[in-house]
């Protein structure tokens, strides 16, 4: 397979649709090869089954125009940053050879989310070690960026997803077992209207920070490099 330009790694199917799906779609529209790797299939979820969640995630992937989507089926709600998990993930990174990897921010309420970030970061490093596995070629991503939407932190940058927002919403609603109205546990789960309003409010909040309608926030650990300060946005006044 041709190497991916951009790979998003997340704990649960539908995390990517909520945190960086607009960015993935925007990059695919720009001609980049994008992919998604979900670590668990949501086997502890109240609604649906792992197989159903994976089938729904494939429908969502088609809407986001990703070239590849996979699921490692690690245990949901008890994701563990073990050597075995890191090695499996590092093997997958060597196979997919992404230039840039989006991973979850390192602090979160849900333990799976921060553990997925930690596990993915360490696997990206391991994937670059020649002697990790003599059978496969080493590959270390050029850049790791953190999707920070679940964390209430100031982003390093925001991507304008105004043109991708509706399609990202359709991708999220492709998880009919999770977001279909009138499913078992409806009193516990927000309605589609509620979901739409909530996601629009969050995307609007971040969009507002860069002077556009909808945005997705990211954090990077390195200082951002700028080549052209004349075209630098957003505007000050
Ligand atoms: Zn999640």
PDB file of C-alpha atoms and ligand atoms in Angstrom:
ATOM      1  CA  UNK A   1       0.000   0.000   0.000  1.00  0.00           C
ATOM      2  CA  UNK A   2       1.167   3.553  -0.737  1.00  0.00           C
ATOM      3  CA  UNK A   3       2.131   5.420   2.460  1.00  0.00           C
ATOM      4  CA  UNK A   4      -0.524   7.593   4.077  1.00  0.00           C
ATOM      5  CA  UNK A   5      -0.014  11.342   4.328  1.00  0.00           C
ATOM      6  CA  UNK A   6      -2.169  11.610   7.446  1.00  0.00           C
ATOM      7  CA  UNK A   7      -3.353   9.007   9.962  1.00  0.00           C
ATOM      8  CA  UNK A   8      -5.706   9.668  12.892  1.00  0.00           C
ATOM      9  CA  UNK A   9      -5.477   7.229  15.790  1.00  0.00           C
ATOM     10  CA  UNK A  10      -8.296   7.201  18.372  1.00  0.00           C
ATOM     11  CA  UNK A  11      -9.658   5.089  21.218  1.00  0.00           C
ATOM     12  CA  UNK A  12     -13.229   4.503  20.013  1.00  0.00           C
ATOM     13  CA  UNK A  13     -15.047   4.398  16.685  1.00  0.00           C
ATOM     14  CA  UNK A  14     -16.691   7.864  16.379  1.00  0.00           C
ATOM     15  CA  UNK A  15     -13.979   9.732  18.370  1.00  0.00           C
ATOM     16  CA  UNK A  16     -12.355  10.838  15.112  1.00  0.00           C
ATOM     17  CA  UNK A  17     -15.700  12.028  13.711  1.00  0.00           C
ATOM     18  CA  UNK A  18     -16.103  14.243  16.768  1.00  0.00           C
ATOM     19  CA  UNK A  19     -12.557  15.562  17.130  1.00  0.00           C
ATOM     20  CA  UNK A  20     -10.769  15.750  13.761  1.00  0.00           C
ATOM     21  CA  UNK A  21     -13.114  14.381  11.060  1.00  0.00           C
ATOM     22  CA  UNK A  22     -13.419  17.779   9.380  1.00  0.00           C
ATOM     23  CA  UNK A  23      -9.641  18.080   9.124  1.00  0.00           C
ATOM     24  CA  UNK A  24      -9.339  14.557   7.685  1.00  0.00           C
ATOM     25  CA  UNK A  25     -11.980  15.362   5.092  1.00  0.00           C
ATOM     26  CA  UNK A  26     -10.362  18.699   4.240  1.00  0.00           C
ATOM     27  CA  UNK A  27      -6.983  17.016   3.722  1.00  0.00           C
ATOM     28  CA  UNK A  28      -8.558  14.273   1.565  1.00  0.00           C
ATOM     29  CA  UNK A  29     -10.227  16.988  -0.530  1.00  0.00           C
ATOM     30  CA  UNK A  30      -6.792  18.608  -0.902  1.00  0.00           C
ATOM     31  CA  UNK A  31      -5.538  15.341  -2.431  1.00  0.00           C
ATOM     32  CA  UNK A  32      -3.793  13.758   0.552  1.00  0.00           C
ATOM     33  CA  UNK A  33      -4.083  10.066   1.423  1.00  0.00           C
ATOM     34  CA  UNK A  34      -5.731   9.868   4.823  1.00  0.00           C
ATOM     35  CA  UNK A  35      -6.529   7.022   7.200  1.00  0.00           C
ATOM     36  CA  UNK A  36      -8.074   6.208  10.575  1.00  0.00           C
ATOM     37  CA  UNK A  37      -7.012   3.591  13.079  1.00  0.00           C
ATOM     38  CA  UNK A  38      -9.446   2.956  15.934  1.00  0.00           C
ATOM     39  CA  UNK A  39      -7.980   1.087  18.880  1.00  0.00           C
ATOM     40  CA  UNK A  40     -11.187  -0.439  20.299  1.00  0.00           C
ATOM     41  CA  UNK A  41     -14.534  -1.445  18.811  1.00  0.00           C
ATOM     42  CA  UNK A  42     -16.656  -0.134  21.667  1.00  0.00           C
ATOM     43  CA  UNK A  43     -17.414  -3.552  23.173  1.00  0.00           C
ATOM     44  CA  UNK A  44     -18.402  -2.007  26.523  1.00  0.00           C
ATOM     45  CA  UNK A  45     -20.913   0.380  24.913  1.00  0.00           C
ATOM     46  CA  UNK A  46     -24.563   0.232  26.021  1.00  0.00           C
ATOM     47  CA  UNK A  47     -25.750   0.370  22.426  1.00  0.00           C
ATOM     48  CA  UNK A  48     -24.780  -1.794  19.463  1.00  0.00           C
ATOM     49  CA  UNK A  49     -22.172  -4.538  19.085  1.00  0.00           C
ATOM     50  CA  UNK A  50     -18.486  -4.286  18.070  1.00  0.00           C
ATOM     51  CA  UNK A  51     -19.247  -5.648  14.593  1.00  0.00           C
ATOM     52  CA  UNK A  52     -22.028  -3.110  14.134  1.00  0.00           C
ATOM     53  CA  UNK A  53     -19.796  -0.254  15.337  1.00  0.00           C
ATOM     54  CA  UNK A  54     -17.089  -1.316  12.863  1.00  0.00           C
ATOM     55  CA  UNK A  55     -19.602  -1.506   9.995  1.00  0.00           C
ATOM     56  CA  UNK A  56     -20.866   1.970  10.940  1.00  0.00           C
ATOM     57  CA  UNK A  57     -17.286   3.268  11.141  1.00  0.00           C
ATOM     58  CA  UNK A  58     -16.741   2.105   7.550  1.00  0.00           C
ATOM     59  CA  UNK A  59     -19.795   4.059   6.385  1.00  0.00           C
ATOM     60  CA  UNK A  60     -18.422   7.105   8.239  1.00  0.00           C
ATOM     61  CA  UNK A  61     -14.970   6.569   6.648  1.00  0.00           C
ATOM     62  CA  UNK A  62     -16.504   6.687   3.168  1.00  0.00           C
ATOM     63  CA  UNK A  63     -18.137  10.037   4.018  1.00  0.00           C
ATOM     64  CA  UNK A  64     -14.787  11.409   5.267  1.00  0.00           C
ATOM     65  CA  UNK A  65     -13.105  10.133   2.041  1.00  0.00           C
ATOM     66  CA  UNK A  66     -10.419   8.234   3.961  1.00  0.00           C
ATOM     67  CA  UNK A  67      -8.347   5.742   1.964  1.00  0.00           C
ATOM     68  CA  UNK A  68      -8.000   3.265   4.823  1.00  0.00           C
ATOM     69  CA  UNK A  69      -9.674   2.548   8.158  1.00  0.00           C
ATOM     70  CA  UNK A  70      -8.829  -0.228  10.594  1.00  0.00           C
ATOM     71  CA  UNK A  71      -9.657  -1.347  14.125  1.00  0.00           C
ATOM     72  CA  UNK A  72      -7.209  -3.091  16.467  1.00  0.00           C
ATOM     73  CA  UNK A  73     -10.028  -4.382  18.714  1.00  0.00           C
ATOM     74  CA  UNK A  74      -8.148  -3.665  21.915  1.00  0.00           C
ATOM     75  CA  UNK A  75     -10.389  -3.944  25.020  1.00  0.00           C
ATOM     76  CA  UNK A  76     -12.762  -0.981  25.340  1.00  0.00           C
ATOM     77  CA  UNK A  77     -12.986   0.991  28.634  1.00  0.00           C
ATOM     78  CA  UNK A  78      -9.825  -0.712  29.899  1.00  0.00           C
ATOM     79  CA  UNK A  79      -7.345   0.236  27.193  1.00  0.00           C
ATOM     80  CA  UNK A  80      -3.887  -0.608  28.464  1.00  0.00           C
ATOM     81  CA  UNK A  81      -0.575   0.881  27.362  1.00  0.00           C
ATOM     82  CA  UNK A  82       1.136  -2.526  27.495  1.00  0.00           C
ATOM     83  CA  UNK A  83       4.229  -3.653  25.581  1.00  0.00           C
ATOM     84  CA  UNK A  84       2.038  -5.956  23.482  1.00  0.00           C
ATOM     85  CA  UNK A  85      -0.336  -3.099  22.590  1.00  0.00           C
ATOM     86  CA  UNK A  86       2.566  -0.758  21.736  1.00  0.00           C
ATOM     87  CA  UNK A  87       4.216  -3.395  19.549  1.00  0.00           C
ATOM     88  CA  UNK A  88       0.973  -4.130  17.675  1.00  0.00           C
ATOM     89  CA  UNK A  89       0.376  -0.441  17.076  1.00  0.00           C
ATOM     90  CA  UNK A  90       4.006   0.182  16.071  1.00  0.00           C
ATOM     91  CA  UNK A  91       3.695  -2.659  13.527  1.00  0.00           C
ATOM     92  CA  UNK A  92       0.615  -1.000  12.052  1.00  0.00           C
ATOM     93  CA  UNK A  93       2.409   2.362  11.827  1.00  0.00           C
ATOM     94  CA  UNK A  94       5.303   0.666   9.962  1.00  0.00           C
ATOM     95  CA  UNK A  95       2.773  -0.798   7.544  1.00  0.00           C
ATOM     96  CA  UNK A  96       0.809   2.438   6.958  1.00  0.00           C
ATOM     97  CA  UNK A  97       3.872   4.768   6.992  1.00  0.00           C
ATOM     98  CA  UNK A  98       1.989   8.013   7.738  1.00  0.00           C
ATOM     99  CA  UNK A  99       3.853  11.318   7.471  1.00  0.00           C
ATOM    100  CA  UNK A 100       1.633  13.021  10.075  1.00  0.00           C
ATOM    101  CA  UNK A 101      -0.297  11.340  12.882  1.00  0.00           C
ATOM    102  CA  UNK A 102      -3.199  12.848  14.844  1.00  0.00           C
ATOM    103  CA  UNK A 103      -3.534  11.364  18.326  1.00  0.00           C
ATOM    104  CA  UNK A 104      -5.741  12.194  21.349  1.00  0.00           C
ATOM    105  CA  UNK A 105      -4.615  14.929  23.752  1.00  0.00           C
ATOM    106  CA  UNK A 106      -2.742  13.625  26.822  1.00  0.00           C
ATOM    107  CA  UNK A 107      -5.325  14.696  29.389  1.00  0.00           C
ATOM    108  CA  UNK A 108      -8.991  13.660  29.305  1.00  0.00           C
ATOM    109  CA  UNK A 109     -11.875  12.552  31.488  1.00  0.00           C
ATOM    110  CA  UNK A 110     -12.146   9.169  29.806  1.00  0.00           C
ATOM    111  CA  UNK A 111      -9.081   7.024  30.652  1.00  0.00           C
ATOM    112  CA  UNK A 112      -9.185   5.385  27.189  1.00  0.00           C
ATOM    113  CA  UNK A 113      -8.667   8.799  25.581  1.00  0.00           C
ATOM    114  CA  UNK A 114      -5.502   9.804  27.420  1.00  0.00           C
ATOM    115  CA  UNK A 115      -4.194   6.246  27.306  1.00  0.00           C
ATOM    116  CA  UNK A 116      -4.760   6.112  23.543  1.00  0.00           C
ATOM    117  CA  UNK A 117      -2.693   9.301  23.222  1.00  0.00           C
ATOM    118  CA  UNK A 118       0.135   7.904  25.337  1.00  0.00           C
ATOM    119  CA  UNK A 119       0.087   4.530  23.615  1.00  0.00           C
ATOM    120  CA  UNK A 120       0.019   6.085  20.141  1.00  0.00           C
ATOM    121  CA  UNK A 121       2.860   8.513  20.909  1.00  0.00           C
ATOM    122  CA  UNK A 122       5.105   5.736  22.209  1.00  0.00           C
ATOM    123  CA  UNK A 123       4.190   3.445  19.295  1.00  0.00           C
ATOM    124  CA  UNK A 124       5.141   6.220  16.809  1.00  0.00           C
ATOM    125  CA  UNK A 125       8.575   6.350  18.446  1.00  0.00           C
ATOM    126  CA  UNK A 126       9.001   2.545  18.543  1.00  0.00           C
ATOM    127  CA  UNK A 127       7.974   2.241  14.885  1.00  0.00           C
ATOM    128  CA  UNK A 128      11.177   4.070  13.946  1.00  0.00           C
ATOM    129  CA  UNK A 129      13.517   1.564  15.607  1.00  0.00           C
ATOM    130  CA  UNK A 130      15.278  -0.618  13.049  1.00  0.00           C
ATOM    131  CA  UNK A 131      15.748  -3.545  15.393  1.00  0.00           C
ATOM    132  CA  UNK A 132      12.132  -3.585  16.615  1.00  0.00           C
ATOM    133  CA  UNK A 133      11.349  -6.206  14.005  1.00  0.00           C
ATOM    134  CA  UNK A 134      13.868  -7.210  11.338  1.00  0.00           C
ATOM    135  CA  UNK A 135      11.087  -8.244   8.919  1.00  0.00           C
ATOM    136  CA  UNK A 136       9.546  -4.791   8.505  1.00  0.00           C
ATOM    137  CA  UNK A 137      10.997  -1.431   7.524  1.00  0.00           C
ATOM    138  CA  UNK A 138      11.315   1.164  10.292  1.00  0.00           C
ATOM    139  CA  UNK A 139       9.113   4.232   9.964  1.00  0.00           C
ATOM    140  CA  UNK A 140       8.827   7.186  12.299  1.00  0.00           C
ATOM    141  CA  UNK A 141       6.142   9.790  11.506  1.00  0.00           C
ATOM    142  CA  UNK A 142       7.530  13.251  10.757  1.00  0.00           C
ATOM    143  CA  UNK A 143       4.979  14.978  12.963  1.00  0.00           C
ATOM    144  CA  UNK A 144       2.564  14.090  15.767  1.00  0.00           C
ATOM    145  CA  UNK A 145      -0.328  16.457  16.447  1.00  0.00           C
ATOM    146  CA  UNK A 146      -2.856  16.191  19.263  1.00  0.00           C
ATOM    147  CA  UNK A 147      -6.594  16.571  18.763  1.00  0.00           C
ATOM    148  CA  UNK A 148      -7.599  18.621  21.803  1.00  0.00           C
ATOM    149  CA  UNK A 149     -11.366  18.996  21.371  1.00  0.00           C
ATOM    150  CA  UNK A 150     -12.185  16.763  24.367  1.00  0.00           C
ATOM    151  CA  UNK A 151      -9.795  18.775  26.571  1.00  0.00           C
ATOM    152  CA  UNK A 152     -10.509  22.334  27.597  1.00  0.00           C
ATOM    153  CA  UNK A 153      -7.093  23.723  26.623  1.00  0.00           C
ATOM    154  CA  UNK A 154      -5.897  26.563  24.417  1.00  0.00           C
ATOM    155  CA  UNK A 155      -5.108  25.067  20.996  1.00  0.00           C
ATOM    156  CA  UNK A 156      -1.792  25.633  19.217  1.00  0.00           C
ATOM    157  CA  UNK A 157      -3.817  26.052  16.014  1.00  0.00           C
ATOM    158  CA  UNK A 158      -7.344  25.629  14.683  1.00  0.00           C
ATOM    159  CA  UNK A 159      -8.258  24.184  11.269  1.00  0.00           C
ATOM    160  CA  UNK A 160     -11.095  25.897   9.390  1.00  0.00           C
ATOM    161  CA  UNK A 161     -13.669  23.143   8.747  1.00  0.00           C
ATOM    162  CA  UNK A 162     -16.568  25.411   7.762  1.00  0.00           C
ATOM    163  CA  UNK A 163     -16.859  23.704   4.367  1.00  0.00           C
ATOM    164  CA  UNK A 164     -16.538  20.217   5.881  1.00  0.00           C
ATOM    165  CA  UNK A 165     -18.768  20.588   8.942  1.00  0.00           C
ATOM    166  CA  UNK A 166     -22.012  19.211   7.442  1.00  0.00           C
ATOM    167  CA  UNK A 167     -20.324  16.175   6.006  1.00  0.00           C
ATOM    168  CA  UNK A 168     -18.509  15.529   9.294  1.00  0.00           C
ATOM    169  CA  UNK A 169     -21.903  15.598  11.007  1.00  0.00           C
ATOM    170  CA  UNK A 170     -23.258  13.067   8.484  1.00  0.00           C
ATOM    171  CA  UNK A 171     -20.232  10.871   9.222  1.00  0.00           C
ATOM    172  CA  UNK A 172     -20.986  10.984  12.949  1.00  0.00           C
ATOM    173  CA  UNK A 173     -24.656  10.195  12.395  1.00  0.00           C
ATOM    174  CA  UNK A 174     -23.587   7.143  10.365  1.00  0.00           C
ATOM    175  CA  UNK A 175     -23.197   5.536  13.804  1.00  0.00           C
ATOM    176  CA  UNK A 176     -26.900   4.786  13.840  1.00  0.00           C
ATOM    177  CA  UNK A 177     -26.588   2.419  16.808  1.00  0.00           C
ATOM    178  CA  UNK A 178     -25.192   5.289  18.874  1.00  0.00           C
ATOM    179  CA  UNK A 179     -27.065   8.312  17.595  1.00  0.00           C
ATOM    180  CA  UNK A 180     -30.309   6.911  16.197  1.00  0.00           C
ATOM    181  CA  UNK A 181     -33.282   8.320  18.090  1.00  0.00           C
ATOM    182  CA  UNK A 182     -35.609   5.817  19.740  1.00  0.00           C
ATOM    183  CA  UNK A 183     -32.899   3.241  20.504  1.00  0.00           C
ATOM    184  CA  UNK A 184     -32.689   1.380  23.826  1.00  0.00           C
ATOM    185  CA  UNK A 185     -31.306   3.667  26.507  1.00  0.00           C
ATOM    186  CA  UNK A 186     -32.712   6.816  24.866  1.00  0.00           C
ATOM    187  CA  UNK A 187     -33.013   8.469  28.263  1.00  0.00           C
ATOM    188  CA  UNK A 188     -29.225   8.119  28.676  1.00  0.00           C
ATOM    189  CA  UNK A 189     -28.280   9.238  25.177  1.00  0.00           C
ATOM    190  CA  UNK A 190     -28.712  12.683  23.653  1.00  0.00           C
ATOM    191  CA  UNK A 191     -31.089  13.037  20.699  1.00  0.00           C
ATOM    192  CA  UNK A 192     -29.786  13.825  17.205  1.00  0.00           C
ATOM    193  CA  UNK A 193     -30.935  17.415  17.587  1.00  0.00           C
ATOM    194  CA  UNK A 194     -29.029  17.730  20.843  1.00  0.00           C
ATOM    195  CA  UNK A 195     -25.902  16.169  19.270  1.00  0.00           C
ATOM    196  CA  UNK A 196     -26.071  18.534  16.291  1.00  0.00           C
ATOM    197  CA  UNK A 197     -26.442  21.579  18.517  1.00  0.00           C
ATOM    198  CA  UNK A 198     -23.659  20.509  20.846  1.00  0.00           C
ATOM    199  CA  UNK A 199     -21.166  19.777  18.062  1.00  0.00           C
ATOM    200  CA  UNK A 200     -22.070  22.941  16.185  1.00  0.00           C
ATOM    201  CA  UNK A 201     -21.555  25.022  19.354  1.00  0.00           C
ATOM    202  CA  UNK A 202     -18.117  23.501  19.982  1.00  0.00           C
ATOM    203  CA  UNK A 203     -17.017  23.868  16.334  1.00  0.00           C
ATOM    204  CA  UNK A 204     -18.368  27.434  16.316  1.00  0.00           C
ATOM    205  CA  UNK A 205     -16.413  28.257  19.481  1.00  0.00           C
ATOM    206  CA  UNK A 206     -13.119  27.149  17.930  1.00  0.00           C
ATOM    207  CA  UNK A 207     -13.984  28.640  14.540  1.00  0.00           C
ATOM    208  CA  UNK A 208     -14.585  31.977  16.246  1.00  0.00           C
ATOM    209  CA  UNK A 209     -11.012  31.928  17.555  1.00  0.00           C
ATOM    210  CA  UNK A 210      -9.669  32.124  13.987  1.00  0.00           C
ATOM    211  CA  UNK A 211     -12.450  34.236  12.481  1.00  0.00           C
ATOM    212  CA  UNK A 212     -14.284  31.465  10.587  1.00  0.00           C
ATOM    213  CA  UNK A 213     -17.568  29.652  11.183  1.00  0.00           C
ATOM    214  CA  UNK A 214     -16.437  26.180  12.272  1.00  0.00           C
ATOM    215  CA  UNK A 215     -13.056  24.925  13.480  1.00  0.00           C
ATOM    216  CA  UNK A 216     -11.249  21.940  14.994  1.00  0.00           C
ATOM    217  CA  UNK A 217      -8.562  22.536  17.646  1.00  0.00           C
ATOM    218  CA  UNK A 218      -5.123  20.901  17.815  1.00  0.00           C
ATOM    219  CA  UNK A 219      -2.102  21.089  20.095  1.00  0.00           C
ATOM    220  CA  UNK A 220       1.518  20.520  19.106  1.00  0.00           C
ATOM    221  CA  UNK A 221       4.420  20.167  21.526  1.00  0.00           C
ATOM    222  CA  UNK A 222       6.932  21.824  19.211  1.00  0.00           C
ATOM    223  CA  UNK A 223       6.923  25.549  18.461  1.00  0.00           C
ATOM    224  CA  UNK A 224       5.054  26.255  15.217  1.00  0.00           C
ATOM    225  CA  UNK A 225       7.245  27.207  12.243  1.00  0.00           C
ATOM    226  CA  UNK A 226       6.079  30.067  10.028  1.00  0.00           C
ATOM    227  CA  UNK A 227       7.663  30.960   6.677  1.00  0.00           C
ATOM    228  CA  UNK A 228       5.488  33.888   5.637  1.00  0.00           C
ATOM    229  CA  UNK A 229       4.337  36.379   8.271  1.00  0.00           C
ATOM    230  CA  UNK A 230       2.647  38.584   5.674  1.00  0.00           C
ATOM    231  CA  UNK A 231      -0.166  36.095   5.029  1.00  0.00           C
ATOM    232  CA  UNK A 232      -0.355  34.940   8.658  1.00  0.00           C
ATOM    233  CA  UNK A 233      -3.888  34.739  10.091  1.00  0.00           C
ATOM    234  CA  UNK A 234      -6.195  35.230  11.847  1.00  0.00           C
ATOM    235  CA  UNK A 235      -6.644  39.001  11.827  1.00  0.00           C
ATOM    236  CA  UNK A 236      -5.847  41.021  14.952  1.00  0.00           C
ATOM    237  CA  UNK A 237      -8.594  43.699  14.729  1.00  0.00           C
TER     238      UNK A 237
HETATM  239 ZN1  LIG B   1     -14.098   8.003  22.909  1.00  0.00          ZN
END
